[in-house]
Amino acid sequence: MSDRTRHEARSTVAADDDGWGVLGELPGDFMMWVLIVSELLVFSAALLAMLAVRAGDPVRFAADQAMLDRTAGALNTIVLVTSGLCAALAVEARSREARATARRWLAGAGLLGIVFLAVKAVEYTHKASLGIGVETSPFFTFYYLVTGFHAAHVVAGLVLLGLVAVFDSVRNMETAVAFWHMVDLVWVLLFPIVYLVR
Amino acid sequence: MAARALVQAWGMLLALSFSTTALTLVDRPGATRMGIAVLVLVLAGVKARIILARYLGLAASHFWTRAFDVALGLFIAIAVAIYFIGKGG
C-alpha cells in the first residue's frame, strides 16, 4: 500500500469515526441543539397562532395590545440582550482559563435575568390590578401563555447558569449559555409580535 | 468568539432594538402602519440571525447558517402573510 493510499484510508476511518456529518458542525452539545430547535418550533407555532388570532379580529386584538406596557417590553429587550452578552463573555473568559472572570460574567447574566423577571412581574401585577387575566380575551390568553412560558424558560436558564458557575467546565458552560441565548432569541421574536405589530 | 466580536454583536442588537422601537412610535393607519409592521418583523428576524450566528456560534458552519436562515426566513414570511390576512387593523 502506497503512502498516499494509507493516508486516504486513515482519513476515511477518521471521517467514519466522527460519523456525525454536518451535525458535527453544530457548536457545543448536540442534545442542547435538539432542545433549542424543539423550543424554537414550539414558540414559533405559538407566535404564529397569536398572529392568526389577530387576523380573526384585528380591532379587538389592537385594543387589547394597546393595554400592554411597551416601555417595559423594550426595557426587557435591552436587559435580555445585555444578559446574553454577559453569558457569551463568560464562555469566552472560561475558554482562556479565566475562571473567576467567567463566574463574574455569569453572575452579571444571572442578575440581568432576575431584572427581566422583576419587570415581567410588575407587568403581570399591573394587569391583575386592572382585572385582566388569562380568560379576558383570546389575546390575553396567548399573552399569558407565551410570555409565561418564556418566563419559565428564563427561570430554568437561571438555574443552569447557577449550576455551571459551580461545575464550570468549558463544555458545561457552553451548553448552559447556549440555552440562555435561546431564551434571548425567543424574546427578540416574541416582543415585536406580542407588543409591537399593530 | 473574541470578546470584541461579541460586543460588536451586542451593539448591533441594541441598535436594531432602538430602531424597532423608534419605528413603532410612528402611528399612522393604513399602508404606513402595515409597512412598519413588516419592517419590525424583518428586523426581529435580523436580530435572531445575529444571536444565532454570533452568540450561538453558527457563523462557523456555512451549512447551519444557511439552514437557520431558511427556517427563520420562512417563519418571518409566514408571520407577514398572516399579518396581511388580518389587514392591519
Coordinates of C-alpha atoms in Angstrom, one line a residue:
Chain A
M1 CA 0.0 0.0 0.0
S2 CA 1.4 3.4 -1.0
D3 CA 1.8 6.2 1.4
R4 CA -1.0 8.1 -0.4
T5 CA -3.4 5.2 -0.2
R6 CA -2.6 4.7 3.5
H7 CA -3.3 8.4 4.1
E8 CA -6.6 8.2 2.3
A9 CA -7.6 5.1 4.3
R10 CA -6.8 6.9 7.6
S11 CA -8.8 9.9 6.5
T12 CA -11.8 7.7 5.7
V13 CA -11.6 6.0 9.1
A14 CA -11.4 9.3 10.8
A15 CA -14.5 10.5 8.9
D16 CA -16.4 7.3 9.8
D17 CA -15.3 7.6 13.4
D18 CA -16.8 11.1 13.5
G19 CA -19.9 9.8 11.9
W20 CA -22.0 13.0 12.5
G21 CA -21.6 14.6 9.1
V22 CA -23.0 18.1 9.2
L23 CA -24.4 17.5 12.7
G24 CA -20.8 17.6 13.8
E25 CA -20.5 21.2 12.7
L26 CA -23.0 22.3 15.3
P27 CA -21.1 24.1 18.1
G28 CA -21.4 22.8 21.6
D29 CA -23.6 19.9 22.9
F30 CA -25.7 18.3 20.2
M31 CA -28.6 17.5 22.6
M32 CA -28.8 21.1 23.6
W33 CA -29.4 21.9 19.9
V34 CA -32.2 19.3 19.8
L35 CA -33.7 21.2 22.7
I36 CA -33.1 24.6 21.2
V37 CA -34.7 23.6 17.9
S38 CA -37.7 22.0 19.7
E39 CA -38.2 25.1 21.8
L40 CA -38.0 27.4 18.8
L41 CA -40.6 25.3 16.9
V42 CA -43.0 25.4 19.9
F43 CA -42.6 29.2 20.3
S44 CA -42.8 29.8 16.6
A45 CA -46.1 27.9 16.5
A46 CA -47.5 29.8 19.4
L47 CA -46.5 33.2 17.9
L48 CA -48.0 32.3 14.5
A49 CA -51.2 31.2 16.3
M50 CA -51.2 34.6 18.1
L51 CA -51.0 36.4 14.7
A52 CA -53.8 34.1 13.5
V53 CA -55.9 35.4 16.5
R54 CA -55.2 38.9 15.3
A55 CA -56.3 38.0 11.7
G56 CA -59.6 36.8 13.1
D57 CA -60.4 40.1 15.0
P58 CA -57.7 42.8 14.3
V59 CA -59.7 45.6 16.1
R60 CA -60.1 43.7 19.3
F61 CA -56.5 42.5 19.1
A62 CA -55.3 46.1 18.7
A63 CA -57.4 47.3 21.6
D64 CA -56.0 44.6 23.9
Q65 CA -52.5 45.0 22.7
A66 CA -52.7 48.8 23.5
M67 CA -53.1 47.8 27.2
L68 CA -49.6 46.3 27.2
D69 CA -46.6 48.2 28.6
R70 CA -44.3 48.6 25.5
T71 CA -41.7 50.5 27.5
A72 CA -41.4 47.6 29.9
G73 CA -41.1 45.2 26.9
A74 CA -38.5 47.4 25.3
L75 CA -36.6 47.6 28.6
N76 CA -36.7 43.9 28.9
T77 CA -35.3 43.5 25.4
I78 CA -32.2 45.6 26.4
V79 CA -31.9 43.7 29.6
L80 CA -32.0 40.3 28.0
V81 CA -29.8 41.2 25.1
T82 CA -27.2 42.6 27.5
S83 CA -27.5 39.4 29.6
G84 CA -26.8 37.4 26.5
L85 CA -23.6 39.4 26.0
C86 CA -22.5 38.7 29.6
A87 CA -23.2 35.0 29.2
A88 CA -21.2 34.9 25.9
L89 CA -18.3 36.8 27.6
A90 CA -18.4 34.2 30.4
V91 CA -17.7 31.4 27.9
E92 CA -15.0 33.5 26.2
A93 CA -13.3 34.0 29.6
R94 CA -13.6 30.4 30.6
S95 CA -12.1 29.2 27.3
R96 CA -9.0 31.1 28.1
E97 CA -8.9 29.7 31.7
A98 CA -10.0 33.0 33.4
R99 CA -12.4 31.1 35.7
A100 CA -13.1 33.9 38.2
T101 CA -13.8 36.4 35.3
A102 CA -16.1 33.8 33.8
R103 CA -18.1 33.5 37.0
R104 CA -18.4 37.2 37.3
W105 CA -19.9 37.4 33.8
L106 CA -22.2 34.6 34.6
A107 CA -23.3 36.4 37.8
G108 CA -24.0 39.5 35.6
A109 CA -26.0 37.5 33.2
G110 CA -28.0 35.9 36.0
L111 CA -28.6 39.3 37.7
L112 CA -30.0 40.7 34.5
G113 CA -32.2 37.6 34.1
I114 CA -33.6 38.4 37.6
V115 CA -34.2 42.0 36.5
F116 CA -36.1 40.7 33.4
L117 CA -38.3 38.6 35.7
A118 CA -38.9 41.5 38.1
V119 CA -40.0 43.7 35.2
K120 CA -42.3 40.9 34.0
A121 CA -43.7 40.6 37.5
V122 CA -44.5 44.3 37.6
E123 CA -46.3 43.9 34.2
Y124 CA -48.3 40.9 35.4
T125 CA -49.2 42.7 38.7
H126 CA -50.4 45.7 36.9
K127 CA -52.6 43.6 34.5
A128 CA -54.0 41.8 37.5
S129 CA -54.9 45.1 39.2
L130 CA -56.9 46.0 36.1
G131 CA -58.7 42.7 36.3
I132 CA -57.0 41.4 33.2
G133 CA -56.5 37.6 33.3
V134 CA -56.0 34.6 31.1
E135 CA -59.7 34.4 30.2
T136 CA -60.1 38.2 29.5
S137 CA -59.8 37.7 25.7
P138 CA -58.0 35.4 23.2
F139 CA -55.2 38.0 23.0
F140 CA -54.6 37.8 26.7
T141 CA -54.8 34.0 26.8
F142 CA -52.0 33.9 24.3
Y143 CA -50.2 36.8 26.0
Y144 CA -50.0 34.9 29.3
L145 CA -49.3 31.6 27.6
V146 CA -46.4 32.8 25.5
T147 CA -44.8 35.3 27.9
G148 CA -45.4 33.0 30.9
F149 CA -43.8 30.0 29.1
H150 CA -40.9 32.2 28.2
A151 CA -40.5 33.5 31.8
A152 CA -40.4 29.8 32.9
H153 CA -37.5 29.3 30.5
V154 CA -35.8 32.3 32.0
V155 CA -36.1 30.7 35.4
A156 CA -34.7 27.4 34.0
G157 CA -31.9 29.3 32.4
L158 CA -31.0 31.0 35.7
V159 CA -30.8 27.5 37.4
L160 CA -28.5 26.3 34.6
L161 CA -26.3 29.4 34.9
G162 CA -26.1 28.8 38.6
L163 CA -25.1 25.2 38.1
V164 CA -22.4 25.9 35.6
A165 CA -21.0 28.6 37.8
V166 CA -20.2 25.7 40.2
F167 CA -19.5 22.9 37.7
D168 CA -17.6 25.2 35.4
S169 CA -16.1 23.0 32.7
V170 CA -15.9 24.7 29.3
R171 CA -18.4 22.3 27.9
N172 CA -20.9 22.8 30.7
M173 CA -20.7 26.5 30.4
E174 CA -21.1 26.4 26.6
T175 CA -24.2 24.2 27.0
A176 CA -25.9 26.3 29.6
V177 CA -25.1 29.6 27.9
A178 CA -26.5 28.1 24.6
F179 CA -29.8 27.6 26.4
W180 CA -29.6 31.2 27.7
H181 CA -29.1 32.5 24.1
M182 CA -32.1 30.5 23.0
V183 CA -34.2 32.3 25.7
D184 CA -32.8 35.6 24.3
L185 CA -33.5 34.6 20.7
V186 CA -37.1 33.7 21.5
W187 CA -37.7 37.1 23.2
V188 CA -36.4 39.1 20.2
L189 CA -39.1 37.3 18.1
L190 CA -41.8 37.3 20.7
F191 CA -41.5 41.0 21.7
P192 CA -42.4 42.5 18.3
I193 CA -45.3 40.1 17.6
V194 CA -46.9 40.4 21.1
Y195 CA -46.2 44.0 21.8
L196 CA -45.4 46.0 18.7
V197 CA -47.1 44.7 15.5
R198 CA -50.3 46.7 15.1
Chain B
M1 CA -15.5 34.1 19.6
A2 CA -13.4 37.1 20.6
A3 CA -14.8 39.5 23.2
R4 CA -14.6 42.3 20.7
A5 CA -16.8 40.5 18.2
L6 CA -19.3 39.6 20.9
V7 CA -19.5 43.3 22.0
Q8 CA -20.0 44.3 18.3
A9 CA -22.9 41.8 18.0
W10 CA -24.4 43.3 21.2
G11 CA -24.1 46.8 19.8
M12 CA -25.9 45.7 16.6
L13 CA -28.6 44.1 18.6
L14 CA -29.1 47.3 20.7
A15 CA -29.1 49.5 17.5
L16 CA -31.7 47.3 15.9
S17 CA -33.8 47.2 19.1
F18 CA -33.8 51.0 19.3
S19 CA -34.6 51.2 15.5
T20 CA -37.6 48.9 16.1
T21 CA -38.9 51.0 19.0
A22 CA -38.4 54.2 17.0
L23 CA -40.4 52.8 14.1
T24 CA -43.3 51.8 16.3
L25 CA -43.6 55.4 17.6
V26 CA -44.9 56.3 14.2
D27 CA -48.6 55.6 14.4
R28 CA -50.3 56.2 11.1
P29 CA -53.2 53.9 9.9
G30 CA -53.2 52.3 6.6
A31 CA -50.3 51.4 4.4
T32 CA -47.7 53.1 6.6
R33 CA -48.7 51.0 9.6
M34 CA -48.5 47.8 7.5
G35 CA -45.1 48.8 6.1
I36 CA -43.8 49.4 9.6
A37 CA -45.2 46.1 10.9
V38 CA -43.4 44.2 8.1
L39 CA -40.2 46.1 8.8
V40 CA -40.5 45.3 12.5
L41 CA -40.9 41.6 11.8
V42 CA -37.9 41.7 9.4
L43 CA -35.8 43.5 12.0
A44 CA -36.8 40.8 14.5
G45 CA -35.5 38.2 12.0
V46 CA -32.2 40.1 11.6
K47 CA -31.7 40.2 15.4
A48 CA -32.5 36.5 15.7
R49 CA -29.9 35.8 13.0
I50 CA -27.2 37.8 14.8
I51 CA -27.9 35.8 18.0
L52 CA -27.7 32.5 16.1
A53 CA -24.6 33.4 14.2
R54 CA -22.6 35.3 16.8
Y55 CA -23.7 34.1 20.2
L56 CA -24.7 30.6 19.4
G57 CA -21.7 30.2 17.1
L58 CA -23.4 29.1 13.9
A59 CA -21.3 31.5 11.9
A60 CA -18.6 28.8 12.0
S61 CA -20.8 26.5 9.9
H62 CA -21.9 27.5 6.4
F63 CA -24.4 24.7 6.3
W64 CA -26.1 25.5 9.6
T65 CA -26.1 29.3 8.9
R66 CA -27.9 28.6 5.7
A67 CA -30.3 26.1 7.3
F68 CA -31.3 28.5 10.1
D69 CA -31.5 31.4 7.6
V70 CA -34.1 29.4 5.6
A71 CA -36.1 28.4 8.7
L72 CA -36.0 32.0 10.0
G73 CA -36.9 33.4 6.7
L74 CA -39.8 31.0 6.4
F75 CA -41.1 32.0 9.9
I76 CA -41.0 35.7 9.1
A77 CA -42.6 35.2 5.7
I78 CA -45.5 33.2 7.3
A79 CA -45.8 35.8 10.0
V80 CA -46.0 38.6 7.4
A81 CA -48.6 36.6 5.4
I82 CA -50.8 36.0 8.4
Y83 CA -50.4 39.7 9.3
F84 CA -51.8 40.7 5.9
I85 CA -54.7 38.3 6.3
G86 CA -55.6 40.5 9.3
K87 CA -55.5 43.6 7.0
G88 CA -53.6 45.7 9.6
G89 CA -56.5 46.6 11.9

